[in-house]
C-alpha atoms as a PDB file:
ATOM      1  CA  GLN A   1      -9.084   4.412  13.832  1.00  0.00           C
ATOM      2  CA  VAL A   2      -5.274   4.024  13.172  1.00  0.00           C
ATOM      3  CA  GLN A   3      -3.378   6.918  11.982  1.00  0.00           C
ATOM      4  CA  LEU A   4      -1.288   5.941   9.170  1.00  0.00           C
ATOM      5  CA  ASP A   5       1.999   7.495   7.988  1.00  0.00           C
ATOM      6  CA  GLU A   6       3.716   6.925   4.767  1.00  0.00           C
ATOM      7  CA  SER A   7       7.324   7.364   3.307  1.00  0.00           C
ATOM      8  CA  GLY A   8       9.623   6.127   0.556  1.00  0.00           C
ATOM      9  CA  GLY A   9       8.282   7.370  -2.343  1.00  0.00           C
ATOM     10  CA  GLY A  10      10.659   9.493  -5.091  1.00  0.00           C
ATOM     11  CA  LEU A  11      11.535   9.444  -8.406  1.00  0.00           C
ATOM     12  CA  VAL A  12      12.812   6.384 -10.033  1.00  0.00           C
ATOM     13  CA  GLN A  13      13.974   5.270 -13.464  1.00  0.00           C
ATOM     14  CA  ALA A  14      11.803   2.747 -15.332  1.00  0.00           C
ATOM     15  CA  GLY A  15      13.308  -0.751 -14.189  1.00  0.00           C
ATOM     16  CA  GLY A  16      14.385   0.621 -11.050  1.00  0.00           C
ATOM     17  CA  SER A  17      12.726  -0.262  -7.095  1.00  0.00           C
ATOM     18  CA  LEU A  18      11.310   1.744  -4.146  1.00  0.00           C
ATOM     19  CA  ARG A  19      10.248   0.341  -1.104  1.00  0.00           C
ATOM     20  CA  LEU A  20       6.965   2.103   0.560  1.00  0.00           C
ATOM     21  CA  SER A  21       6.510   2.109   4.136  1.00  0.00           C
ATOM     22  CA  CYS A  22       3.708   3.138   6.313  1.00  0.00           C
ATOM     23  CA  ALA A  23       3.771   3.546  10.122  1.00  0.00           C
ATOM     24  CA  ALA A  24       0.801   2.655  12.158  1.00  0.00           C
ATOM     25  CA  SER A  25      -0.106   4.362  15.583  1.00  0.00           C
ATOM     26  CA  GLY A  26      -1.843   2.475  18.165  1.00  0.00           C
ATOM     27  CA  ARG A  27      -1.037  -0.914  19.917  1.00  0.00           C
ATOM     28  CA  THR A  28      -4.182  -2.413  17.866  1.00  0.00           C
ATOM     29  CA  PHE A  29      -2.037  -2.643  14.533  1.00  0.00           C
ATOM     30  CA  ILE A  30      -2.131  -6.470  14.503  1.00  0.00           C
ATOM     31  CA  ARG A  31      -5.876  -6.555  14.224  1.00  0.00           C
ATOM     32  CA  TYR A  32      -5.925  -4.606  11.108  1.00  0.00           C
ATOM     33  CA  VAL A  33      -6.143  -5.630   7.429  1.00  0.00           C
ATOM     34  CA  MET A  34      -3.547  -3.200   5.835  1.00  0.00           C
ATOM     35  CA  GLY A  35      -3.526  -2.415   1.844  1.00  0.00           C
ATOM     36  CA  TRP A  36      -2.056   0.072  -0.618  1.00  0.00           C
ATOM     37  CA  PHE A  37      -3.922   2.045  -3.052  1.00  0.00           C
ATOM     38  CA  ARG A  38      -2.531   4.338  -5.814  1.00  0.00           C
ATOM     39  CA  GLN A  39      -3.990   7.409  -7.727  1.00  0.00           C
ATOM     40  CA  ALA A  40      -2.416   8.708 -11.209  1.00  0.00           C
ATOM     41  CA  PRO A  41      -3.566  12.274 -12.190  1.00  0.00           C
ATOM     42  CA  GLY A  42      -7.120  12.471 -13.796  1.00  0.00           C
ATOM     43  CA  LYS A  43      -7.808   8.408 -12.533  1.00  0.00           C
ATOM     44  CA  GLU A  44      -9.571   6.755  -9.708  1.00  0.00           C
ATOM     45  CA  ARG A  45      -7.802   5.433  -7.075  1.00  0.00           C
ATOM     46  CA  GLU A  46      -7.387   2.015  -7.433  1.00  0.00           C
ATOM     47  CA  PHE A  47      -6.302  -0.990  -5.165  1.00  0.00           C
ATOM     48  CA  VAL A  48      -2.603  -2.461  -5.614  1.00  0.00           C
ATOM     49  CA  ALA A  49      -2.429  -4.534  -2.676  1.00  0.00           C
ATOM     50  CA  ALA A  50      -3.625  -6.299   0.863  1.00  0.00           C
ATOM     51  CA  ILE A  51      -2.255  -8.382   3.674  1.00  0.00           C
ATOM     52  CA  SER A  52      -4.009  -9.907   6.153  1.00  0.00           C
ATOM     53  CA  SER A  53      -3.813  -9.113   9.761  1.00  0.00           C
ATOM     54  CA  SER A  54      -1.744 -12.461  10.516  1.00  0.00           C
ATOM     55  CA  GLY A  55       0.289 -11.667   7.616  1.00  0.00           C
ATOM     56  CA  ALA A  56      -0.897 -15.027   5.786  1.00  0.00           C
ATOM     57  CA  SER A  57      -3.037 -13.854   3.348  1.00  0.00           C
ATOM     58  CA  ARG A  58      -1.962 -11.487   0.515  1.00  0.00           C
ATOM     59  CA  THR A  59      -3.555 -10.361  -2.834  1.00  0.00           C
ATOM     60  CA  TYR A  60      -2.417  -8.112  -5.794  1.00  0.00           C
ATOM     61  CA  ALA A  61      -3.530  -6.110  -8.646  1.00  0.00           C
ATOM     62  CA  ASP A  62      -3.031  -7.892 -11.886  1.00  0.00           C
ATOM     63  CA  SER A  63      -1.053  -4.857 -12.812  1.00  0.00           C
ATOM     64  CA  VAL A  64       1.518  -5.374 -10.380  1.00  0.00           C
ATOM     65  CA  LYS A  65       1.977  -9.005  -9.628  1.00  0.00           C
ATOM     66  CA  GLY A  66       5.653 -10.536  -9.756  1.00  0.00           C
ATOM     67  CA  ARG A  67       6.964  -7.012  -9.176  1.00  0.00           C
ATOM     68  CA  PHE A  68       5.196  -5.949  -6.155  1.00  0.00           C
ATOM     69  CA  THR A  69       5.107  -7.432  -2.513  1.00  0.00           C
ATOM     70  CA  ILE A  70       3.457  -6.315   0.361  1.00  0.00           C
ATOM     71  CA  SER A  71       4.633  -7.256   4.137  1.00  0.00           C
ATOM     72  CA  ARG A  72       4.330  -6.385   7.338  1.00  0.00           C
ATOM     73  CA  ASP A  73       6.326  -6.310  10.601  1.00  0.00           C
ATOM     74  CA  SER A  74       3.829  -6.066  13.689  1.00  0.00           C
ATOM     75  CA  ALA A  75       6.758  -5.014  16.410  1.00  0.00           C
ATOM     76  CA  LYS A  76       7.476  -2.041  14.153  1.00  0.00           C
ATOM     77  CA  ASN A  77       3.691  -1.267  13.629  1.00  0.00           C
ATOM     78  CA  THR A  78       4.828  -0.919   9.887  1.00  0.00           C
ATOM     79  CA  VAL A  79       3.396  -2.263   6.494  1.00  0.00           C
ATOM     80  CA  TYR A  80       5.850  -2.039   3.272  1.00  0.00           C
ATOM     81  CA  LEU A  81       5.357  -2.415  -0.052  1.00  0.00           C
ATOM     82  CA  GLN A  82       8.535  -3.323  -2.198  1.00  0.00           C
ATOM     83  CA  MET A  83       8.135  -2.384  -5.676  1.00  0.00           C
ATOM     84  CA  ASN A  84      10.807  -3.742  -8.318  1.00  0.00           C
ATOM     85  CA  ASN A  85      10.704  -3.636 -12.339  1.00  0.00           C
ATOM     86  CA  LEU A  86       8.716  -0.327 -12.125  1.00  0.00           C
ATOM     87  CA  LYS A  87       7.199   1.010 -15.017  1.00  0.00           C
ATOM     88  CA  PRO A  88       6.241   4.572 -15.957  1.00  0.00           C
ATOM     89  CA  GLU A  89       2.309   3.760 -15.413  1.00  0.00           C
ATOM     90  CA  ASP A  90       2.975   2.980 -11.724  1.00  0.00           C
ATOM     91  CA  THR A  91       3.605   6.463 -11.334  1.00  0.00           C
ATOM     92  CA  ALA A  92       1.030   7.783  -9.055  1.00  0.00           C
ATOM     93  CA  VAL A  93       0.287   8.769  -5.136  1.00  0.00           C
ATOM     94  CA  TYR A  94       0.162   5.921  -3.097  1.00  0.00           C
ATOM     95  CA  TYR A  95      -1.786   5.572  -0.072  1.00  0.00           C
ATOM     96  CA  CYS A  96      -1.527   3.103   2.908  1.00  0.00           C
ATOM     97  CA  ALA A  97      -4.966   2.018   4.050  1.00  0.00           C
ATOM     98  CA  ALA A  98      -6.309  -0.140   7.345  1.00  0.00           C
ATOM     99  CA  ASP A  99      -9.470  -1.836   8.541  1.00  0.00           C
ATOM    100  CA  PRO A 100     -10.093  -3.486  11.647  1.00  0.00           C
ATOM    101  CA  THR A 101     -12.527  -6.065   9.877  1.00  0.00           C
ATOM    102  CA  HIS A 102     -13.081  -6.007   5.946  1.00  0.00           C
ATOM    103  CA  TRP A 103     -10.896  -8.177   3.569  1.00  0.00           C
ATOM    104  CA  GLY A 104     -11.390  -6.698   0.168  1.00  0.00           C
ATOM    105  CA  THR A 105     -10.081  -4.790  -2.802  1.00  0.00           C
ATOM    106  CA  SER A 106     -12.515  -1.902  -2.759  1.00  0.00           C
ATOM    107  CA  ARG A 107     -11.878   1.716  -1.243  1.00  0.00           C
ATOM    108  CA  SER A 108     -15.165   1.123   0.648  1.00  0.00           C
ATOM    109  CA  ASP A 109     -13.500  -1.923   2.633  1.00  0.00           C
ATOM    110  CA  PHE A 110     -10.865   0.254   4.230  1.00  0.00           C
ATOM    111  CA  GLY A 111     -11.763   3.058   6.696  1.00  0.00           C
ATOM    112  CA  SER A 112      -8.419   4.538   7.639  1.00  0.00           C
ATOM    113  CA  TRP A 113      -6.132   6.507   5.089  1.00  0.00           C
ATOM    114  CA  GLY A 114      -2.987   7.937   5.061  1.00  0.00           C
ATOM    115  CA  GLN A 115      -1.809  11.122   3.212  1.00  0.00           C
ATOM    116  CA  GLY A 116      -0.221   9.397   0.352  1.00  0.00           C
ATOM    117  CA  THR A 117       3.446   9.369  -0.881  1.00  0.00           C
ATOM    118  CA  GLN A 118       4.460  10.255  -4.581  1.00  0.00           C
ATOM    119  CA  VAL A 119       5.782   7.940  -6.626  1.00  0.00           C
ATOM    120  CA  THR A 120       7.465   8.896 -10.083  1.00  0.00           C
ATOM    121  CA  VAL A 121       8.870   6.480 -12.850  1.00  0.00           C
ATOM    122  CA  SER A 122      10.458   8.053 -15.558  1.00  0.00           C
ATOM    123  CA  SER A 123      11.088   6.428 -19.009  1.00  0.00           C
END
């Protein structure tokens, strides 16, 4: 398994931007599908975005399409989530996830998880 460490969360006003980072340990990072999920208080953890091991394929939840961008830097073993035009409903704990074999949007598709970083969007 890979160890994941998220950073970059914080408090931002609606319409603002944040960039989340997820640093992964291990030399096999380039083989992993990487994803971002989020969980708001009282709600289920939901899919946000995923990127393939090569970076050639990306997929997004409908709620964030056109506002969020997932990317990866294999030289830094890091995956990013650029979040623009943030809305109060984006408030949640954001989790980084990784898997060496599955490509999907379900929690069960990912075997490794970070501890999460809080994003709060004020109106």
